[in-house]
Amino acid sequence: MKKPFVMGILLALGVMGGMSQVYAADQVKSLRGASDLDAPSNKVVIKKIQQGREPIERDYVQQPPLIPHKIAGYKINLKVNKCLTCHSWANYKEAGATKISQTHFSDREMSVHANVAARRYFCTQCHVPQADTKPLVENTFQPVETIRR
Ligand code: HEC
Ligand code: HEC
């Protein structure tokens, strides 16, 4: 094949690829269904929290562990952080809870603070209660064997 011909095919494929992407973007529906971003969600599915079940094993080292207990009514705001009444280093022993790990004291410049870093203060940004749910998207992820927990 001559070079310009190959280039032509590649170009055509590229343009087609681009077009199909635009098309796909039109088709994408969020998990709460097709509603405007500022409209209330029209698809609220309440998941059943699993009470008293062993913590679900983490799939990879840096995964925030799931919460194996109810958190309804646990406040996290400027004044109080209910989670820390059990998970802080001062309180974890008495509560029989896991203490927050050292990473929770480092800010984004990696300076270590005496208190929980601001970026780790709102626990439920990363930790969610565990529930029996189907995976949202298919996933074939496998953790690296040697650093499996
Ligand atoms: C009344 C005490 C208490 C409060 C408040 C509390 N927890 Fe816990 N939490 C525990 C105990 C005890 C465990 C470990 C026992 C278990 O497996 O249920 C635990 C387990 C966890 C784990 C699993 C840790 C691991 O190693 O797998 C996470 C994550 C967690 N809690 C997050 C939270 C978050 C986030 C909040 C606030 C929204 C919170 N907890 C509030 C007592 C508490
Ligand atoms: C920005 C995301 C993020 C926030 C916010 C966050 N965590 Fe974590 N947490 C993680 C990750 C990631 C891990 C696992 C790796 C690690 O220890 O850093 C973890 C681990 C933990 C563990 C297990 C520690 C261990 O030694 O196994 C507990 C308990 C926990 N977090 C509780 C909390 C509580 C309570 C808060 C709120 C004060 C909080 N986390 C806020 C991401 C977060």
Coordinates of N, CA and C and ligand atoms in Angstrom, one line a residue:
M1 N 0.8 -1.2 0.0 CA 0.0 0.0 0.0 C 0.9 1.2 0.0
K2 N 0.4 2.2 -0.7 CA 1.1 3.5 -0.7 C 0.9 4.3 0.6
K3 N 1.9 5.0 1.0 CA 1.8 5.8 2.3 C 0.5 6.7 2.4
P4 N 0.3 7.6 1.3 CA -0.8 8.5 1.5 C -2.1 7.8 1.6
F5 N -2.3 6.6 1.0 CA -3.5 5.8 1.1 C -3.7 5.3 2.6
V6 N -2.6 4.8 3.1 CA -2.7 4.3 4.5 C -3.1 5.5 5.4
M7 N -2.4 6.6 5.2 CA -2.7 7.8 6.0 C -4.2 8.2 5.9
G8 N -4.7 8.1 4.6 CA -6.1 8.4 4.4 C -7.0 7.5 5.2
I9 N -6.7 6.3 5.2 CA -7.6 5.3 6.0 C -7.5 5.7 7.5
L10 N -6.3 5.9 8.0 CA -6.1 6.2 9.4 C -6.9 7.5 9.7
L11 N -6.9 8.5 8.8 CA -7.6 9.7 9.1 C -9.1 9.5 9.1
A12 N -9.5 8.7 8.1 CA -11.0 8.4 8.1 C -11.4 7.7 9.4
L13 N -10.6 6.7 9.8 CA -11.0 6.0 11.0 C -11.0 7.0 12.2
G14 N -10.0 7.9 12.2 CA -9.9 8.8 13.3 C -11.2 9.7 13.4
V15 N -11.6 10.2 12.2 CA -12.8 11.0 12.2 C -14.0 10.2 12.6
M16 N -14.1 9.0 12.1 CA -15.2 8.1 12.5 C -15.2 7.9 14.0
G17 N -14.0 7.6 14.5 CA -13.9 7.4 16.0 C -14.4 8.6 16.8
G18 N -14.0 9.8 16.3 CA -14.4 11.0 16.9 C -15.9 11.1 16.9
M19 N -16.5 10.8 15.7 CA -17.9 10.9 15.6 C -18.7 10.0 16.6
S20 N -18.2 8.8 16.7 CA -18.9 7.8 17.5 C -18.8 8.2 19.0
Q21 N -17.7 8.9 19.3 CA -17.6 9.4 20.7 C -18.6 10.4 21.0
V22 N -18.8 11.4 20.1 CA -19.8 12.4 20.2 C -21.2 11.7 20.4
Y23 N -21.4 10.7 19.5 CA -22.7 10.0 19.6 C -22.9 9.3 20.9
A24 N -21.8 8.7 21.4 CA -21.9 8.0 22.7 C -22.2 8.9 23.8
A25 N -21.6 10.1 23.8 CA -21.8 11.1 24.9 C -23.3 11.5 25.0
D26 N -24.0 11.5 23.8 CA -25.4 11.8 23.8 C -26.2 10.7 24.5
Q27 N -25.7 9.5 24.4 CA -26.4 8.3 24.9 C -26.2 8.1 26.4
V28 N -25.2 8.6 26.9 CA -24.8 8.3 28.3 C -25.9 8.8 29.3
K29 N -26.4 7.9 30.1 CA -27.4 8.3 31.1 C -26.7 8.2 32.5
S30 N -26.9 9.1 33.4 CA -26.4 8.9 34.7 C -27.1 7.8 35.4
L31 N -26.6 7.4 36.6 CA -27.2 6.3 37.3 C -28.6 6.7 37.9
R32 N -28.8 8.0 38.1 CA -30.1 8.4 38.6 C -31.1 8.6 37.5
G33 N -30.7 8.2 36.2 CA -31.6 8.4 35.1 C -31.4 9.7 34.4
A34 N -32.1 10.0 33.3 CA -31.9 11.2 32.6 C -32.6 12.4 33.2
S35 N -32.0 13.1 34.0 CA -32.6 14.3 34.5 C -31.6 15.4 34.6
D36 N -32.0 16.7 34.5 CA -31.0 17.8 34.5 C -30.3 17.8 35.8
L37 N -29.0 18.3 35.7 CA -28.2 18.3 36.9 C -28.8 19.0 38.1
D38 N -29.5 20.1 37.8 CA -30.0 20.9 38.9 C -31.5 20.4 39.3
A39 N -32.0 19.4 38.7 CA -33.3 18.9 39.1 C -33.1 17.8 40.1
P40 N -34.1 17.6 41.0 CA -34.0 16.5 42.0 C -33.9 15.2 41.3
S41 N -33.2 14.3 42.0 CA -33.0 12.9 41.4 C -34.4 12.2 41.3
N42 N -34.6 11.5 40.2 CA -35.9 10.9 40.1 C -35.8 9.4 40.3
K43 N -34.6 8.9 40.8 CA -34.4 7.5 40.9 C -33.7 7.2 42.2
V44 N -34.3 7.3 43.3 CA -33.6 7.1 44.6 C -33.8 5.6 45.0
V45 N -32.7 4.9 45.0 CA -32.7 3.5 45.4 C -32.1 3.4 46.8
I46 N -32.9 3.0 47.7 CA -32.3 2.9 49.1 C -31.7 1.5 49.2
K47 N -30.4 1.4 49.5 CA -29.7 0.1 49.6 C -29.9 -0.4 51.1
K48 N -29.9 -1.7 51.2 CA -30.1 -2.2 52.5 C -28.7 -2.3 53.2
I49 N -28.5 -1.6 54.2 CA -27.2 -1.7 54.9 C -27.1 -3.0 55.7
Q50 N -25.9 -3.7 55.6 CA -25.8 -4.9 56.3 C -25.3 -4.7 57.7
Q51 N -26.2 -5.1 58.6 CA -25.8 -4.9 60.0 C -25.0 -6.1 60.5
G52 N -24.0 -5.8 61.3 CA -23.3 -6.8 62.0 C -22.6 -7.8 61.2
R53 N -22.3 -7.4 59.9 CA -21.6 -8.3 59.1 C -20.1 -8.0 59.1
E54 N -19.3 -9.0 59.0 CA -17.8 -8.8 58.9 C -17.5 -7.8 57.8
P55 N -16.5 -6.9 58.1 CA -16.1 -6.0 57.0 C -15.8 -6.7 55.7
I56 N -16.3 -6.2 54.6 CA -16.0 -6.7 53.3 C -14.5 -6.5 53.1
E57 N -13.8 -7.5 52.6 CA -12.3 -7.4 52.4 C -12.0 -6.3 51.4
R58 N -10.9 -5.6 51.6 CA -10.5 -4.5 50.6 C -10.0 -5.2 49.3
D59 N -10.2 -4.6 48.2 CA -9.8 -5.2 46.9 C -8.4 -4.7 46.6
Y60 N -7.9 -3.6 47.1 CA -6.6 -3.2 46.8 C -6.1 -2.3 48.0
V61 N -4.8 -2.2 48.0 CA -4.1 -1.6 49.2 C -4.7 -0.2 49.5
Q62 N -4.8 0.7 48.6 CA -5.2 2.0 48.8 C -6.7 2.2 48.9
Q63 N -7.5 1.2 49.0 CA -8.9 1.3 49.0 C -9.4 1.8 50.4
P64 N -10.2 2.8 50.4 CA -10.8 3.2 51.7 C -11.7 2.1 52.2
P65 N -11.5 1.5 53.4 CA -12.4 0.4 53.8 C -13.8 0.8 53.9
L66 N -14.7 -0.1 53.6 CA -16.2 0.1 53.7 C -16.5 0.2 55.2
I67 N -17.6 0.8 55.5 CA -18.0 1.0 56.9 C -18.9 -0.2 57.3
P68 N -18.5 -1.0 58.2 CA -19.4 -2.2 58.5 C -20.4 -2.0 59.6
H69 N -20.8 -0.7 59.7 CA -21.9 -0.4 60.7 C -22.8 0.8 60.2
K70 N -23.9 1.0 60.9 CA -24.8 2.1 60.5 C -24.2 3.4 60.8
I71 N -24.4 4.4 60.0 CA -23.9 5.8 60.3 C -25.0 6.8 60.3
A72 N -26.3 6.3 60.2 CA -27.4 7.3 60.2 C -27.3 8.2 61.4
G73 N -27.4 9.5 61.2 CA -27.4 10.4 62.3 C -26.0 10.8 62.8
Y74 N -25.0 10.2 62.3 CA -23.6 10.6 62.7 C -23.3 11.9 62.0
K75 N -23.1 13.0 62.8 CA -22.8 14.3 62.3 C -21.3 14.5 62.0
I76 N -21.1 15.2 60.9 CA -19.7 15.6 60.6 C -19.8 17.1 60.2
N77 N -19.5 18.0 61.0 CA -19.5 19.4 60.6 C -18.4 20.2 61.3
L78 N -18.4 21.5 61.2 CA -17.3 22.3 61.7 C -17.0 22.0 63.2
K79 N -18.1 21.8 63.9 CA -17.9 21.6 65.4 C -17.7 20.2 65.9
V80 N -18.4 19.3 65.2 CA -18.3 17.9 65.7 C -18.0 16.9 64.6
N81 N -17.3 15.8 64.9 CA -17.1 14.8 64.0 C -17.4 13.5 64.8
K82 N -18.6 12.9 64.6 CA -19.0 11.8 65.3 C -18.1 10.6 65.1
C83 N -17.6 10.4 63.9 CA -16.7 9.3 63.6 C -15.5 9.3 64.5
L84 N -14.9 10.5 64.8 CA -13.7 10.5 65.5 C -13.9 10.2 67.0
T85 N -15.2 10.2 67.5 CA -15.4 9.9 68.9 C -15.1 8.4 69.1
C86 N -15.0 7.6 68.0 CA -14.6 6.2 68.1 C -13.3 5.9 67.4
H87 N -13.1 6.6 66.3 CA -11.9 6.2 65.4 C -10.7 7.1 65.6
S88 N -10.7 8.1 66.5 CA -9.5 8.9 66.7 C -8.5 8.0 67.5
W89 N -7.2 8.5 67.5 CA -6.2 7.7 68.2 C -6.5 7.8 69.7
A90 N -7.1 8.9 70.2 CA -7.4 9.0 71.6 C -8.5 8.1 72.0
N91 N -9.5 7.8 71.1 CA -10.7 7.0 71.6 C -10.8 5.6 71.0
Y92 N -10.0 5.2 70.1 CA -10.3 3.9 69.4 C -10.2 2.7 70.3
K93 N -9.4 2.7 71.3 CA -9.2 1.6 72.2 C -10.5 1.3 72.9
E94 N -11.0 2.4 73.6 CA -12.2 2.3 74.4 C -13.4 1.9 73.5
A95 N -13.4 2.4 72.3 CA -14.6 2.1 71.4 C -14.4 0.7 70.7
G96 N -13.2 0.1 70.8 CA -13.0 -1.1 70.1 C -13.0 -1.0 68.6
A97 N -12.7 0.2 68.1 CA -12.7 0.5 66.7 C -11.3 0.6 66.1
T98 N -11.2 0.5 64.8 CA -9.9 0.6 64.1 C -9.5 2.1 64.2
K99 N -8.3 2.4 64.5 CA -7.9 3.8 64.5 C -7.6 4.3 63.1
I100 N -7.9 5.6 62.8 CA -7.6 6.1 61.5 C -6.1 6.0 61.3
S101 N -5.7 5.7 60.0 CA -4.3 5.4 59.8 C -3.5 6.8 59.6
Q102 N -2.2 6.7 59.6 CA -1.4 7.9 59.6 C -1.6 8.8 58.4
T103 N -2.0 8.2 57.3 CA -2.3 9.0 56.1 C -3.3 10.1 56.4
H104 N -4.2 9.8 57.4 CA -5.3 10.8 57.6 C -4.8 12.1 58.3
F105 N -3.5 12.1 58.6 CA -2.9 13.3 59.3 C -2.1 14.1 58.3
S106 N -1.9 13.6 57.1 CA -1.0 14.4 56.1 C -1.9 15.2 55.2
D107 N -1.4 16.5 55.0 CA -2.1 17.3 54.1 C -1.5 17.1 52.7
R108 N -2.0 17.8 51.7 CA -1.6 17.5 50.3 C -0.1 17.8 50.0
E109 N 0.5 18.6 50.9 CA 1.9 18.8 50.8 C 2.7 17.8 51.5
M110 N 2.0 16.8 52.1 CA 2.5 15.7 52.8 C 3.1 16.2 54.2
S111 N 2.7 17.3 54.7 CA 3.1 17.7 56.0 C 2.2 17.0 57.0
V112 N 2.7 16.5 58.0 CA 1.9 15.7 59.0 C 1.5 16.6 60.1
H113 N 0.2 16.6 60.4 CA -0.4 17.4 61.4 C -0.7 16.6 62.7
A114 N -1.0 17.4 63.8 CA -1.4 16.7 65.0 C -2.8 16.2 65.0
N115 N -3.6 16.9 64.2 CA -5.0 16.5 64.0 C -5.3 16.0 62.6
V116 N -6.5 15.4 62.4 CA -6.8 14.9 61.1 C -6.7 16.1 60.1
A117 N -6.1 15.8 59.0 CA -5.9 16.8 57.9 C -7.3 17.1 57.4
A118 N -7.4 18.4 56.9 CA -8.7 18.9 56.4 C -9.2 18.0 55.3
R119 N -8.3 17.5 54.5 CA -8.8 16.7 53.3 C -9.2 15.3 53.8
R120 N -9.0 14.9 55.0 CA -9.5 13.7 55.5 C -10.6 13.9 56.6
Y121 N -11.1 15.1 56.8 CA -12.0 15.3 57.9 C -13.4 14.8 57.6
F122 N -13.8 14.9 56.3 CA -15.2 14.5 56.0 C -15.2 13.1 55.5
C123 N -15.2 12.2 56.5 CA -15.0 10.8 56.3 C -15.8 10.1 55.2
T124 N -17.0 10.6 55.1 CA -18.0 9.9 54.2 C -17.7 10.3 52.7
Q125 N -16.7 11.2 52.5 CA -16.3 11.5 51.2 C -15.7 10.2 50.6
C126 N -15.1 9.5 51.4 CA -14.4 8.3 50.9 C -14.9 7.0 51.5
H127 N -15.4 7.0 52.7 CA -15.9 5.8 53.3 C -17.4 5.7 53.2
V128 N -17.9 4.6 52.7 CA -19.4 4.4 52.6 C -19.8 3.1 53.3
P129 N -21.0 3.1 53.9 CA -21.4 1.8 54.5 C -21.5 0.7 53.5
Q130 N -21.2 -0.5 53.9 CA -21.2 -1.6 53.0 C -22.6 -2.1 52.8
A131 N -23.0 -2.5 51.6 CA -24.3 -3.0 51.3 C -24.2 -4.0 50.2
D132 N -25.2 -4.9 50.1 CA -25.2 -5.9 49.1 C -25.7 -5.3 47.8
T133 N -24.8 -5.0 46.9 CA -25.2 -4.4 45.6 C -24.5 -5.0 44.4
K134 N -25.1 -4.9 43.3 CA -24.5 -5.4 42.1 C -23.5 -4.3 41.6
P135 N -22.4 -4.8 41.0 CA -21.4 -3.8 40.5 C -22.1 -2.9 39.5
L136 N -21.8 -1.6 39.5 CA -22.4 -0.7 38.5 C -21.9 -0.9 37.1
V137 N -20.6 -1.2 37.0 CA -20.1 -1.5 35.7 C -19.2 -2.8 35.8
E138 N -19.1 -3.5 34.7 CA -18.3 -4.7 34.7 C -16.9 -4.4 35.0
N139 N -16.2 -5.2 35.7 CA -14.8 -4.9 36.1 C -14.0 -6.2 36.3
T140 N -12.9 -6.2 35.7 CA -12.1 -7.5 35.8 C -10.8 -7.2 36.6
F141 N -10.8 -6.2 37.4 CA -9.6 -5.8 38.2 C -9.1 -6.9 39.1
Q142 N -7.8 -7.1 39.1 CA -7.2 -8.1 40.0 C -6.1 -7.3 40.7
P143 N -6.0 -7.5 42.1 CA -5.0 -6.8 42.8 C -3.6 -7.5 42.5
V144 N -2.5 -6.7 42.7 CA -1.2 -7.3 42.5 C -1.0 -8.3 43.6
E145 N -0.7 -9.6 43.3 CA -0.6 -10.7 44.2 C 0.2 -10.4 45.4
T146 N 1.4 -9.8 45.2 CA 2.4 -9.7 46.3 C 2.0 -8.6 47.3
I147 N 1.1 -7.7 47.0 CA 0.7 -6.7 48.0 C -0.7 -6.8 48.3
R148 N -1.3 -8.0 48.1 CA -2.6 -8.2 48.5 C -2.7 -8.2 50.0
R149 N -3.8 -7.6 50.6 CA -3.9 -7.6 52.0 C -4.4 -8.9 52.6
Ligands
HEC1 C1 -19.8 4.3 68.4 C2 -18.5 4.1 67.8 C3 -18.3 4.3 66.3 C4 -18.7 5.4 65.6 C5 -19.4 6.7 66.1 C6 -18.2 5.2 64.2 N1 -17.6 3.9 64.2 FE1 -16.7 3.1 62.6 N2 -16.4 1.4 63.6 C7 -16.6 1.2 64.9 C8 -16.2 -0.1 65.3 C9 -16.3 -0.7 66.8 C10 -15.7 -0.7 64.2 C11 -15.0 -2.1 64.1 C12 -16.0 -3.2 64.3 C13 -16.8 -3.6 63.2 O1 -16.2 -4.3 62.3 O2 -18.0 -3.3 63.1 C14 -15.8 0.2 63.1 C15 -15.4 0.0 61.8 C16 -15.3 1.0 60.8 C17 -14.6 0.9 59.6 C18 -13.9 -0.4 59.0 C19 -12.4 -0.3 59.4 C20 -11.7 -1.5 58.8 O3 -10.5 -1.7 59.2 O4 -12.2 -2.2 57.9 C21 -14.7 2.1 58.9 C22 -14.2 2.4 57.6 C23 -15.5 3.0 59.8 N3 -15.8 2.3 60.9 C24 -15.8 4.3 59.5 C25 -16.6 5.1 60.2 C26 -17.1 6.4 59.8 C27 -16.8 7.0 58.5 C28 -17.8 6.9 60.9 C29 -18.6 8.2 60.9 C30 -19.6 8.4 59.8 C31 -17.8 5.9 61.9 N4 -17.1 4.8 61.5 C32 -18.4 6.1 63.2 C33 -17.2 2.1 65.8 C34 -17.7 3.4 65.4
HEC2 C1 -9.8 11.3 51.0 C2 -10.4 10.0 51.4 C3 -10.5 9.7 52.8 C4 -11.1 10.4 53.8 C5 -11.8 11.8 53.7 C6 -11.1 9.6 55.0 N1 -10.4 8.4 54.7 FE1 -10.2 6.8 56.0 N2 -9.1 5.8 54.6 C7 -8.9 6.3 53.3 C8 -8.1 5.3 52.6 C9 -7.6 5.4 51.2 C10 -7.8 4.3 53.5 C11 -6.9 3.1 53.3 C12 -5.4 3.4 53.1 C13 -5.0 4.3 54.2 O1 -4.9 3.8 55.4 O2 -4.7 5.5 53.9 C14 -8.4 4.7 54.8 C15 -8.4 3.9 56.0 C16 -9.2 4.1 57.1 C17 -9.3 3.2 58.2 C18 -8.6 1.9 58.4 C19 -7.2 2.2 59.0 C20 -6.4 1.0 59.0 O3 -5.4 1.0 59.7 O4 -6.7 -0.1 58.4 C21 -10.2 3.8 59.1 C22 -10.7 3.2 60.4 C23 -10.6 5.1 58.5 N3 -10.0 5.2 57.3 C24 -11.5 5.9 59.1 C25 -11.7 7.3 58.6 C26 -12.4 8.3 59.4 C27 -13.1 8.1 60.7 C28 -12.4 9.4 58.6 C29 -12.9 10.8 59.0 C30 -12.3 11.4 60.1 C31 -11.7 9.1 57.4 N4 -11.3 7.8 57.4 C32 -11.6 10.0 56.3 C33 -9.5 7.4 52.7 C34 -10.1 8.4 53.4

